[in-house]
Protein backbone atom coordinates (compact mmCIF):
# COMPACT_ATOMS: atom_id res chain seq x y z
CA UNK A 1 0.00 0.00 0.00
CA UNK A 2 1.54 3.20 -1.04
CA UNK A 3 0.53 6.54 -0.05
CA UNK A 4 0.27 10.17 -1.62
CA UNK A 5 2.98 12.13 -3.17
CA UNK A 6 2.17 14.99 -0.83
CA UNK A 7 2.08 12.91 2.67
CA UNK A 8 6.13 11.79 1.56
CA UNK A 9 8.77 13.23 4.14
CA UNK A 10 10.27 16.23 2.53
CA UNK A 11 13.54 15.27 1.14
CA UNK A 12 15.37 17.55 3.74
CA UNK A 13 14.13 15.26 6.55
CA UNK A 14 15.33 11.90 4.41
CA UNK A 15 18.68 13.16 3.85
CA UNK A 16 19.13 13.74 7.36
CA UNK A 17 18.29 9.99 8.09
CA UNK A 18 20.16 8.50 5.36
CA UNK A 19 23.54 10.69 6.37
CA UNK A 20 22.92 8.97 9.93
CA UNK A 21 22.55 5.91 9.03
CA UNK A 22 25.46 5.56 6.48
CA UNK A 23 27.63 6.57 9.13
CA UNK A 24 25.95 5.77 12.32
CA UNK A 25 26.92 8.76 13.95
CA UNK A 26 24.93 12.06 14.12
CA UNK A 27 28.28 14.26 14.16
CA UNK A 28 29.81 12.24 11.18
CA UNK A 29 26.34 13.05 9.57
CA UNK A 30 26.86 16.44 10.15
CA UNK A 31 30.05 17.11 8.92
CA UNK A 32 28.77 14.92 5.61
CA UNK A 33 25.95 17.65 5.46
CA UNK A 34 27.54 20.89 6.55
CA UNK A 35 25.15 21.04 9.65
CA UNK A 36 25.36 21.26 13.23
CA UNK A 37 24.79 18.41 15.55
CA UNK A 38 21.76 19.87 16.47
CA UNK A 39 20.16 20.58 13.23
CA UNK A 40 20.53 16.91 12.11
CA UNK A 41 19.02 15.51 15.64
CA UNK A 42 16.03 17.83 14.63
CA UNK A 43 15.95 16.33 11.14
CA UNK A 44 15.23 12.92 12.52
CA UNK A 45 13.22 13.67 15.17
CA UNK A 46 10.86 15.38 12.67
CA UNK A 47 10.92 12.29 10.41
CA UNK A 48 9.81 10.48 13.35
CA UNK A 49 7.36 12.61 14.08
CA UNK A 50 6.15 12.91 10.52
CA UNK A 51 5.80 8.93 10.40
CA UNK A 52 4.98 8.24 13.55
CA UNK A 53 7.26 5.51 14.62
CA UNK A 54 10.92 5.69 15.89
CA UNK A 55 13.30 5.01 13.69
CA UNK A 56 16.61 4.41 15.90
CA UNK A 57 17.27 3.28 19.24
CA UNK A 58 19.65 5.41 21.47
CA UNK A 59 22.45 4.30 23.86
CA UNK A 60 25.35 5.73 25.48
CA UNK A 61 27.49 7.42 22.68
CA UNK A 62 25.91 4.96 20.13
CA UNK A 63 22.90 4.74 17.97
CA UNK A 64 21.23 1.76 16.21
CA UNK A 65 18.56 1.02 13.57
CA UNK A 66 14.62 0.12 15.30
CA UNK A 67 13.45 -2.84 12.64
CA UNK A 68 11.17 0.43 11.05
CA UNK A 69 14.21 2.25 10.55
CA UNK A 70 16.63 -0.54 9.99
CA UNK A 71 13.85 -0.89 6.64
CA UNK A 72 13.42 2.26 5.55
CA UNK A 73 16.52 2.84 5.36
CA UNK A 74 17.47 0.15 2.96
CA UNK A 75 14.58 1.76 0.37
CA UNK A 76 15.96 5.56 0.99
CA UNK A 77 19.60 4.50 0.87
CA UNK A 78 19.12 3.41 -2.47
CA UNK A 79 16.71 6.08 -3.88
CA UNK A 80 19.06 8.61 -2.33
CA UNK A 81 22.48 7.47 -4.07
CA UNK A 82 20.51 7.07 -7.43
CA UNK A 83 19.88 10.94 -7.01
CA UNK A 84 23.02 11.56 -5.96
CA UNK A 85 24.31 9.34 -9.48
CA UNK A 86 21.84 11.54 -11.86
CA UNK A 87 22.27 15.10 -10.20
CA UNK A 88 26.06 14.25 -10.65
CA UNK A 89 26.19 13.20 -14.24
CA UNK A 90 23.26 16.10 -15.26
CA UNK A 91 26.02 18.31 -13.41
CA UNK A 92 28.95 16.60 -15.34
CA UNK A 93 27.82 16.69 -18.28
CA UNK A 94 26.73 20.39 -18.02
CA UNK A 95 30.39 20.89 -16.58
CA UNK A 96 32.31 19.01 -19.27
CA UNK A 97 34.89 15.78 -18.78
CA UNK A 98 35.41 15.73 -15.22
CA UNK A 99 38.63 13.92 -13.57
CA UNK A 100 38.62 10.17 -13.49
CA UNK A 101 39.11 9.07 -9.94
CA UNK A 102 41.29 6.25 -8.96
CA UNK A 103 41.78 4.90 -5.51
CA UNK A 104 45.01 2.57 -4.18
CA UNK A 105 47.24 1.59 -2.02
CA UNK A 106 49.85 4.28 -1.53
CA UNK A 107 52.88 1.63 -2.22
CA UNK A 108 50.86 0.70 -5.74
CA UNK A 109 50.18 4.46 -6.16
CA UNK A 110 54.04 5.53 -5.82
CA UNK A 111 55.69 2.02 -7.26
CA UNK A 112 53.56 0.75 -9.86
CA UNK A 113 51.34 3.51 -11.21
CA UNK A 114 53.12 6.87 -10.89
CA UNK A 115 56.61 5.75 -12.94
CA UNK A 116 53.96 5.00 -15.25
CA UNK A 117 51.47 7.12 -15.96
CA UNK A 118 53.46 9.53 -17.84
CA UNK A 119 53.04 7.42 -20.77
CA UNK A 120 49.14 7.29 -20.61
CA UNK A 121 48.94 11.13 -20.72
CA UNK A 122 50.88 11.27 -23.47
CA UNK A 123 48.48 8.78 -25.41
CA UNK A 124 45.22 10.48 -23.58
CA UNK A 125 46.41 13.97 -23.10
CA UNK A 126 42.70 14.92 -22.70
CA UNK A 127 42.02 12.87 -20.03
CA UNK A 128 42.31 14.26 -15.99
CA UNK A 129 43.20 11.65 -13.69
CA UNK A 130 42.78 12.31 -10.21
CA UNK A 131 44.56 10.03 -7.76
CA UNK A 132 43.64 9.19 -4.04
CA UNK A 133 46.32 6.97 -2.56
CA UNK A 134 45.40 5.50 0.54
CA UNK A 135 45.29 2.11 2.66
CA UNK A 136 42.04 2.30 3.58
CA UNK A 137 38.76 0.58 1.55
CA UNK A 138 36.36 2.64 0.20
CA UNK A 139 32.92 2.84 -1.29
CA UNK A 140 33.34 3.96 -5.02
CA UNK A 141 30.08 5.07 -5.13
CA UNK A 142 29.42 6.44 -1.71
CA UNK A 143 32.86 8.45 -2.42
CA UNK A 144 32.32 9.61 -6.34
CA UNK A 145 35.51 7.51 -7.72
CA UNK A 146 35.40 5.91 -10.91
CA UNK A 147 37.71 2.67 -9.82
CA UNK A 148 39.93 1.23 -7.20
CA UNK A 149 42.79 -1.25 -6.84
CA UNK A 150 42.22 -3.54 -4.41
CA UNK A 151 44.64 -6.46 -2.68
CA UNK A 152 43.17 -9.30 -1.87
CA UNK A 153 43.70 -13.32 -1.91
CA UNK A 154 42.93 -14.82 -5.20
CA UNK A 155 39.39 -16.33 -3.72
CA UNK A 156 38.43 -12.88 -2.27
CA UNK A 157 38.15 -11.01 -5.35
CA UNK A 158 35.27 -8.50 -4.88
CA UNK A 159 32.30 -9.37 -7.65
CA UNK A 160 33.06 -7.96 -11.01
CA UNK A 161 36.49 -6.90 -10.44
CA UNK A 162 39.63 -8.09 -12.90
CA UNK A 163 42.25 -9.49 -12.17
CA UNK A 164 45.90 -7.22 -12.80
CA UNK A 165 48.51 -9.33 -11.06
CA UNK A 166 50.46 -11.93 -8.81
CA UNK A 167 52.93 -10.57 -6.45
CA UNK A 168 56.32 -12.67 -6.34
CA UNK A 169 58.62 -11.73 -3.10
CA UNK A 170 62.06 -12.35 -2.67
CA UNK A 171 65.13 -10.50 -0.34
CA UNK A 172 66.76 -7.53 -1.83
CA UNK A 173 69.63 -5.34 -0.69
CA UNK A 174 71.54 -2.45 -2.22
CA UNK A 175 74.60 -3.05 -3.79
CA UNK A 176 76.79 -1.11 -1.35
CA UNK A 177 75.65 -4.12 1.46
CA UNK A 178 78.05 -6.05 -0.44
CA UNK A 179 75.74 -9.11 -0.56
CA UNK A 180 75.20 -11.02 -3.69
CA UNK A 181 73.54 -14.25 -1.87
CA UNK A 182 72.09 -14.83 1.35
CA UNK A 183 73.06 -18.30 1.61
CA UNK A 184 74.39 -18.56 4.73
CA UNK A 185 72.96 -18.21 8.60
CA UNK A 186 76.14 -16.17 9.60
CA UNK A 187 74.62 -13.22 6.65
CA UNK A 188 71.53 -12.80 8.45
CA UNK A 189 73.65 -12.73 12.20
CA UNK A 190 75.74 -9.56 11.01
CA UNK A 191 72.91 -7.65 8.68
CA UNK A 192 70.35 -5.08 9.27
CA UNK A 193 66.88 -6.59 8.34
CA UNK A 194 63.94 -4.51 7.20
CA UNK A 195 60.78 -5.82 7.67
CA UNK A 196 57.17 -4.75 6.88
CA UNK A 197 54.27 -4.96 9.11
CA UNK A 198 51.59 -3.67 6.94
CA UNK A 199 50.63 -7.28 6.04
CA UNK A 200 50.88 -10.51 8.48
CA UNK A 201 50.64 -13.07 5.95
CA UNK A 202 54.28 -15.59 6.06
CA UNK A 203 55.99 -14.21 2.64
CA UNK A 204 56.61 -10.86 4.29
CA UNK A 205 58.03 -11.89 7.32
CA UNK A 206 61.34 -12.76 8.23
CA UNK A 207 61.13 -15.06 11.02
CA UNK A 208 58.84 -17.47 8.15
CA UNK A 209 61.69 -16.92 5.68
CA UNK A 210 64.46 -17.71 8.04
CA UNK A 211 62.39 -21.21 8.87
CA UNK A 212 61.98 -22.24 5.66
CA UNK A 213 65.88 -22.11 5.13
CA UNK A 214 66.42 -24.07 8.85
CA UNK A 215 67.91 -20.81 10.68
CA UNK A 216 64.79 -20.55 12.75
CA UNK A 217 66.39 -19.11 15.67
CA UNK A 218 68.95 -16.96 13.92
CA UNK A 219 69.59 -13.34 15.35
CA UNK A 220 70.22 -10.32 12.80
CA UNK A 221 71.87 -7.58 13.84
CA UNK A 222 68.95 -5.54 14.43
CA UNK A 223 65.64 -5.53 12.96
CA UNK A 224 63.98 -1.62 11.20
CA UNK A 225 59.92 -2.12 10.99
CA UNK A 226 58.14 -0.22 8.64
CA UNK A 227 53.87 0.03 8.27
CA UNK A 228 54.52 1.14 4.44
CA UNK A 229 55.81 -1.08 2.09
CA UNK A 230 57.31 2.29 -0.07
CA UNK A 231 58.68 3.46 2.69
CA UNK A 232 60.78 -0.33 3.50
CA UNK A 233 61.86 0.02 -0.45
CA UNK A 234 63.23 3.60 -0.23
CA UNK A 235 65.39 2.18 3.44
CA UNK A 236 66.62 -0.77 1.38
CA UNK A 237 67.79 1.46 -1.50
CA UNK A 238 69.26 3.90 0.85
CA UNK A 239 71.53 0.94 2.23
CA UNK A 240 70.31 0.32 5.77
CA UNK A 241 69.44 -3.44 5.44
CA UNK A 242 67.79 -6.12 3.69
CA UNK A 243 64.18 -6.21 2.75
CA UNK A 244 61.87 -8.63 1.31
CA UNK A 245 60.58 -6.94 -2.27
CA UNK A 246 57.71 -7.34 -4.37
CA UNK A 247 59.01 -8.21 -7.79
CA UNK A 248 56.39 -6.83 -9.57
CA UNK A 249 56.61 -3.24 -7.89
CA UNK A 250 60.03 -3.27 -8.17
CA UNK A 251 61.62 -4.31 -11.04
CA UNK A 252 62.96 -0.94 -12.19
CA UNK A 253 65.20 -0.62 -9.43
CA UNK A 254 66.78 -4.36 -10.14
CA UNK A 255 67.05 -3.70 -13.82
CA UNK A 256 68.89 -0.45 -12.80
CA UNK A 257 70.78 -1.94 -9.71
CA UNK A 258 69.47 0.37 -7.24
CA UNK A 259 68.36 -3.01 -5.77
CA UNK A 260 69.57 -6.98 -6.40
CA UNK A 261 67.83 -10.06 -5.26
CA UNK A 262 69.40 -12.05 -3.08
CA UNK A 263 68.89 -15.72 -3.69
CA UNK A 264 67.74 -18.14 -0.63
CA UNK A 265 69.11 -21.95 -0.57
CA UNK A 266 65.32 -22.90 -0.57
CA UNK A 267 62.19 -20.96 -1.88
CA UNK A 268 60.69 -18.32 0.93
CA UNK A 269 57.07 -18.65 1.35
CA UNK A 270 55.00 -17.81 -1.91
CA UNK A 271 51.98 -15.22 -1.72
CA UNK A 272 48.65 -16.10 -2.98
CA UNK A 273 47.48 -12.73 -2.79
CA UNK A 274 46.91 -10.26 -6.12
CA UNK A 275 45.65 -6.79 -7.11
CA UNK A 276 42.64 -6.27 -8.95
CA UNK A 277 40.31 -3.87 -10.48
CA UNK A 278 37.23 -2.60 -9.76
CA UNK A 279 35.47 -0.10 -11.55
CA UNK A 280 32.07 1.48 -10.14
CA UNK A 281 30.03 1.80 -13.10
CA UNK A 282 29.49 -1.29 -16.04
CA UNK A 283 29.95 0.88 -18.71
CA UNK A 284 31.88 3.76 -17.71
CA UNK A 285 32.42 7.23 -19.62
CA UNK A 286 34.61 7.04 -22.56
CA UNK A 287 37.48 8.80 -20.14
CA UNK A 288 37.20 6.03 -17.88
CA UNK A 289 37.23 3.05 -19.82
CA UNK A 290 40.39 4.72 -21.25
CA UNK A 291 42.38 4.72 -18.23
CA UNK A 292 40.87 0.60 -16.69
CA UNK A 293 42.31 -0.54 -20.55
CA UNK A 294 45.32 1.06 -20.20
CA UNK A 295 45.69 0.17 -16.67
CA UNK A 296 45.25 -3.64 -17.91
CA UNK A 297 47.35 -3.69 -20.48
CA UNK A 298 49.87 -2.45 -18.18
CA UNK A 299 49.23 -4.74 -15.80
CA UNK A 300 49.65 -7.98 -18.45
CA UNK A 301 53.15 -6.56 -18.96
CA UNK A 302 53.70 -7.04 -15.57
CA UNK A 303 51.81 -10.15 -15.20
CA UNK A 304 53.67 -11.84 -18.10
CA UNK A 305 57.46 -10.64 -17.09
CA UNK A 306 59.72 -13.15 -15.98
CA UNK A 307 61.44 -13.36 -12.63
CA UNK A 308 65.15 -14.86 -12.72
């Protein structure tokens, strides 16, 4: 049973809601809306008021859905971002091409995209990209970007993205370390190693490595921990110890011997993680679909070179 046009909620009082309960917090809501705390308590109190039921239940610094709210919510959620979809294209399109947005990691951003990208504005020169490196996951559509690049195990691929690449680590070193192999326990006892804690899976850390070549138990010299992967890269470059690289991100700087792999007596642990694609619309603007297919292409090149 539906009801009149003119008994609906004005749209003021559903935007209010919606804001709340994307974020679940009447002062994130604000700041989403430009309002003060106050205003957008008012807003849902007068949506209440206007339906006549309650819509969330309130605790102590914490707010939740009543089964009312909980399901209108799911209906005005979706009718809201569908507004928010057309009043931004009827807005681009009276604006002209508008930036494609790309979220990533900030070690893909700096590593893997930025030494190449240069080459795509020369082929596109018309085409704005707009970058947004960051480690955190995002909601394309909730946030306006056009795609993101997300890493993930090979059976956790979000639906519909595409697959880009593997991810193939091994130790590296600078050349200055004076280290061509690490092939014996008494290397690891008198180096420096670097290690990165942004990821807990084996293949980036040492003490799994050290295992897997029987020198569990095997002291290094001292031990630098980093929470960005560019930032352990740029230490093992600069000469202050040994770091486990990802091939694929860092092949320019072993082709130019700003790095050199070191090669184990037995294989480290292998990843079966990869980064992917995922693009917010099916069938994006012309400027978007430009960048994903150059992005892919890219990415088989990487995909299909050979590790020695």
């Amino acid at each position: 049973m539906s009801v009149p046009l003119a008994r609906i909620p004005s749209i003021e009082l559903l935007r209010g809601f919606v804001a709340v309960g994307r974020r679940m917090s009447i002062t994130l809501a604000a700041q989403d809306l430009f309002l003060t705390q106050s205003a957008v308590s008012r807003q849902i109190h007068g949506l209440e008021s206007a339906l006549g039921i309650k819509l969330f239940e309130r605790a102590h610094r914490a707010i939740h859905f009543t089964p009312e709210g909980e399901r209108l919510f799911l209906v005005a959620d979706s009718a809201m971002q569908q507004l928010q979809d057309i009043v931004g294209a009827l807005q681009a399109s009276r604006a002209g091409p508008r930036p494609v947005t790309l979220t990533a990691s900030i070690s893909f951003v700096g590593l893997w995209l930025l030494p190449r990208l240069p080459s795509f504005q020369q082929q596109h020169p018309e085409v704005e990209v707009r970058l947004s490196a960051n480690n955190n996951i995002v909601d394309l559509r909730q946030e306006g970007l056009d795609m993101a690049i997300r890493y993930c195990a090979a059976d956790a691929m979000p639906a519909g993205a595409r697959r880009l690449f593997g991810e193939t680590v091994f130790p590296v070193a600078h050349p200055s370390l004076g280290i061509a192999r690490l092939d014996a326990p008494e290397l690891i006892a008198r180096s420096v190693l670097l290690e990165f804690e942004g990821d807990t899976s084996p293949w980036w850390r040492w003490d799994a490595w050290l295992e897997m070549q029987g020198w569990a138990g095997v002291k290094p010299k001292g031990v630098i921990r980093f929470n960005l992967f560019d930032q352990m890269i740029h230490a093992a470059m600069a000469g202050q110890g040994i770091a486990l690289g990802r091939s694929q991100f860092i092949r320019p700087m072993l082709s130019d011997g700003r790095l050199v792999r070191l090669a184990t007596p037995r294989p480290g642990p292998s990843s079966n993680k990869l980064f992917c694609l995922l693009q917010r619309e099916p069938a994006p603007p012309a400027e978007t679909q430009a960048l994903i297919d150059w992005i892919v292409a890219e990415a088989q090149l990487t995909d299909g070179q050979q590790d020695a």
